[in-house]
PDB file of C-alpha atoms in Angstrom:
ATOM      1  CA  MET A 177       0.196   0.029   0.199  1.00 80.00           C
ATOM      2  CA  TYR A 178       1.157   3.293  -0.652  1.00 82.00           C
ATOM      3  CA  ASP A 179       0.275   7.080  -0.043  1.00 81.00           C
ATOM      4  CA  LYS A 180      -1.197   8.351  -3.433  1.00 81.00           C
ATOM      5  CA  LYS A 181      -0.519  12.227  -2.218  1.00 83.00           C
ATOM      6  CA  LYS A 182       3.046  11.499  -2.037  1.00 84.00           C
ATOM      7  CA  PHE A 183       3.850  10.032  -5.790  1.00 84.00           C
ATOM      8  CA  GLY A 184       1.085  11.273  -8.133  1.00 80.00           C
ATOM      9  CA  GLY A 185       0.571   9.903 -11.341  1.00 85.00           C
ATOM     10  CA  ASN A 186       3.642   7.578 -10.735  1.00 87.00           C
ATOM     11  CA  PRO A 187       3.128   5.504  -8.355  1.00 89.00           C
ATOM     12  CA  PRO A 188       4.808   2.179  -7.332  1.00 92.00           C
ATOM     13  CA  LYS A 189       3.622  -0.993  -9.182  1.00 92.00           C
ATOM     14  CA  SER A 190       6.421  -3.593  -7.719  1.00 94.00           C
ATOM     15  CA  TRP A 191       8.237  -4.808  -5.447  1.00 95.00           C
ATOM     16  CA  ALA A 192      11.553  -3.484  -7.150  1.00 96.00           C
ATOM     17  CA  ASP A 193       9.505  -0.097  -6.917  1.00 96.00           C
ATOM     18  CA  PHE A 194       9.034  -0.484  -3.019  1.00 95.00           C
ATOM     19  CA  PHE A 195      12.833  -0.852  -2.573  1.00 96.00           C
ATOM     20  CA  ASN A 196      13.568   2.052  -4.846  1.00 97.00           C
ATOM     21  CA  THR A 197      13.999   4.571  -2.667  1.00 96.00           C
ATOM     22  CA  GLY A 198      15.541   6.981  -5.265  1.00 95.00           C
ATOM     23  CA  LYS A 199      12.358   6.989  -7.153  1.00 94.00           C
ATOM     24  CA  TYR A 200      10.259   6.683  -4.303  1.00 94.00           C
ATOM     25  CA  PRO A 201      11.633   8.487  -1.405  1.00 94.00           C
ATOM     26  CA  GLY A 202      10.087   7.814   2.261  1.00 95.00           C
ATOM     27  CA  LYS A 203       9.847   5.556   5.069  1.00 96.00           C
ATOM     28  CA  ARG A 204       8.760   1.882   4.147  1.00 94.00           C
ATOM     29  CA  ALA A 205       6.895  -0.472   6.850  1.00 92.00           C
ATOM     30  CA  ILE A 206       7.553  -3.915   7.230  1.00 92.00           C
ATOM     31  CA  PRO A 207       6.672  -6.626   9.583  1.00 89.00           C
ATOM     32  CA  GLY A 208       8.738  -6.721  12.300  1.00 83.00           C
ATOM     33  CA  ILE A 209       7.892  -9.378  14.201  1.00 65.00           C
ATOM     34  CA  PRO A 210      10.244 -11.653  16.535  1.00 54.00           C
ATOM     35  CA  SER A 211      10.253 -15.125  15.059  1.00 51.00           C
ATOM     36  CA  ASP A 212       7.222 -14.871  12.805  1.00 58.00           C
ATOM     37  CA  ALA A 213       7.678 -17.308   9.868  1.00 50.00           C
ATOM     38  CA  SER A 214       4.875 -16.087   8.107  1.00 56.00           C
ATOM     39  CA  PRO A 215       5.570 -15.098   4.274  1.00 65.00           C
ATOM     40  CA  GLY A 216       6.601 -11.380   3.448  1.00 87.00           C
ATOM     41  CA  ALA A 217       9.476  -9.028   3.609  1.00 91.00           C
ATOM     42  CA  LEU A 218      12.170 -12.035   2.705  1.00 92.00           C
ATOM     43  CA  GLU A 219      10.111 -12.935  -0.293  1.00 94.00           C
ATOM     44  CA  ALA A 220       9.447  -9.039  -1.557  1.00 94.00           C
ATOM     45  CA  ALA A 221      13.315  -8.489  -1.261  1.00 95.00           C
ATOM     46  CA  LEU A 222      14.061 -11.349  -3.506  1.00 96.00           C
ATOM     47  CA  LEU A 223      11.156 -10.221  -5.858  1.00 97.00           C
ATOM     48  CA  ALA A 224      12.596  -6.753  -5.608  1.00 97.00           C
ATOM     49  CA  ASP A 225      16.094  -7.985  -6.483  1.00 98.00           C
ATOM     50  CA  GLY A 226      14.792  -9.978  -9.556  1.00 97.00           C
ATOM     51  CA  VAL A 227      13.865 -13.298  -8.319  1.00 98.00           C
ATOM     52  CA  ALA A 228      11.443 -15.006 -10.307  1.00 97.00           C
ATOM     53  CA  PRO A 229       8.266 -15.908  -8.287  1.00 96.00           C
ATOM     54  CA  ASP A 230       8.920 -19.647  -9.151  1.00 97.00           C
ATOM     55  CA  ARG A 231      11.914 -19.520  -8.234  1.00 97.00           C
ATOM     56  CA  LEU A 232      11.661 -18.174  -4.555  1.00 96.00           C
ATOM     57  CA  TYR A 233      11.975 -21.224  -2.895  1.00 95.00           C
ATOM     58  CA  PRO A 234      14.105 -22.522  -0.902  1.00 96.00           C
ATOM     59  CA  LEU A 235      14.753 -18.919  -0.111  1.00 95.00           C
ATOM     60  CA  ASN A 236      18.168 -17.323  -0.252  1.00 96.00           C
ATOM     61  CA  VAL A 237      18.190 -15.626   2.915  1.00 92.00           C
ATOM     62  CA  ASP A 238      21.396 -13.889   2.234  1.00 93.00           C
ATOM     63  CA  ARG A 239      20.339 -12.352  -0.351  1.00 95.00           C
ATOM     64  CA  ALA A 240      16.904 -11.452   0.667  1.00 92.00           C
ATOM     65  CA  LEU A 241      18.582  -9.806   3.661  1.00 90.00           C
ATOM     66  CA  LYS A 242      21.239  -7.878   1.557  1.00 94.00           C
ATOM     67  CA  LYS A 243      18.374  -6.239  -0.610  1.00 94.00           C
ATOM     68  CA  LEU A 244      16.886  -5.420   2.974  1.00 91.00           C
ATOM     69  CA  THR A 245      19.710  -3.940   4.622  1.00 91.00           C
ATOM     70  CA  SER A 246      20.119  -1.804   0.961  1.00 95.00           C
ATOM     71  CA  VAL A 247      17.247   0.165   2.561  1.00 94.00           C
ATOM     72  CA  ARG A 248      17.429  -0.250   6.060  1.00 91.00           C
ATOM     73  CA  SER A 249      17.622   3.512   6.749  1.00 94.00           C
ATOM     74  CA  SER A 250      14.128   3.838   5.076  1.00 95.00           C
ATOM     75  CA  LEU A 251      12.511   0.674   6.957  1.00 91.00           C
ATOM     76  CA  VAL A 252      10.188   1.332  10.044  1.00 90.00           C
ATOM     77  CA  PHE A 253       9.159  -2.048  11.682  1.00 88.00           C
ATOM     78  CA  TRP A 254       5.728  -3.057  13.163  1.00 87.00           C
ATOM     79  CA  ASP A 255       4.823  -5.679  15.295  1.00 86.00           C
ATOM     80  CA  THR A 256       1.170  -5.436  15.470  1.00 85.00           C
ATOM     81  CA  GLY A 257      -1.500  -5.347  12.369  1.00 82.00           C
ATOM     82  CA  ALA A 258      -2.730  -1.865  14.174  1.00 86.00           C
ATOM     83  CA  ARG A 259       0.690  -0.069  14.000  1.00 90.00           C
ATOM     84  CA  SER A 260       0.793  -0.498  10.564  1.00 84.00           C
ATOM     85  CA  GLN A 261      -2.358   0.965  10.018  1.00 84.00           C
ATOM     86  CA  GLN A 262      -1.187   3.697  11.941  1.00 88.00           C
ATOM     87  CA  LEU A 263       2.259   4.560  10.326  1.00 90.00           C
ATOM     88  CA  LEU A 264       0.094   4.618   7.006  1.00 85.00           C
ATOM     89  CA  GLU A 265      -2.681   6.719   8.572  1.00 84.00           C
ATOM     90  CA  SER A 266      -0.210   9.242  10.116  1.00 90.00           C
ATOM     91  CA  GLY A 267       1.881   9.647   6.980  1.00 90.00           C
ATOM     92  CA  GLU A 268       4.882   8.490   8.991  1.00 94.00           C
ATOM     93  CA  VAL A 269       5.456   5.762   5.970  1.00 93.00           C
ATOM     94  CA  SER A 270       4.523   6.544   2.306  1.00 92.00           C
ATOM     95  CA  MET A 271       4.603   2.604   1.591  1.00 90.00           C
ATOM     96  CA  ALA A 272       3.666  -0.543   3.691  1.00 89.00           C
ATOM     97  CA  MET A 273       3.642  -4.238   3.591  1.00 88.00           C
ATOM     98  CA  VAL A 274       0.351  -4.451   5.593  1.00 82.00           C
ATOM     99  CA  TRP A 275      -2.406  -7.036   6.074  1.00 75.00           C
ATOM    100  CA  SER A 276      -5.148  -6.991   3.501  1.00 67.00           C
ATOM    101  CA  GLY A 277      -7.714  -6.152   6.001  1.00 65.00           C
ATOM    102  CA  ARG A 278      -5.328  -3.279   7.637  1.00 61.00           C
ATOM    103  CA  ALA A 279      -5.196  -1.952   3.971  1.00 60.00           C
ATOM    104  CA  TYR A 280      -8.965  -1.984   3.534  1.00 62.00           C
ATOM    105  CA  ALA A 281      -9.368   0.026   7.088  1.00 63.00           C
ATOM    106  CA  ALA A 282      -6.526   2.102   6.355  1.00 60.00           C
ATOM    107  CA  GLY A 283      -7.794   2.922   2.946  1.00 62.00           C
ATOM    108  CA  LEU A 284     -11.466   3.997   4.689  1.00 52.00           C
ATOM    109  CA  GLU A 285      -9.625   5.923   7.616  1.00 54.00           C
ATOM    110  CA  LEU A 286      -8.004   8.189   4.804  1.00 50.00           C
ATOM    111  CA  PHE A 287     -11.179   8.480   2.661  1.00 38.00           C
ATOM    112  CA  GLU A 288     -13.492   9.147   5.414  1.00 38.00           C
ATOM    113  CA  HIS A 289     -10.963  12.220   6.608  1.00 35.00           C
ATOM    114  CA  GLY A 290     -10.009  13.280   3.292  1.00 37.00           C
ATOM    115  CA  GLY A 291      -6.463  12.040   3.327  1.00 42.00           C
TER     116      GLY A 291
END
């Protein structure tokens, strides 16, 4: 999910764009839950780094971590779904990897408040 106001008519369209802080400046929010093995940040990093979706597994963790490290100064980690939504609604991040229900709720909140 991304903030439409910050990117206008040239919004991010891929995981490569999510990791392109030159073209799309601003903070990004990703899940940072200790010992959570659910899909997410590692897969996104690998896709952004050019790995084909059908070649993701087994995960090349070193490669994924290298890609994440390349944007580390732009990352904000969330540990609850509520926090991911709050980061978007407050404008603290310009893009976020969030659960679909939270993305929907954030969209409604922003629409209701004219954001």
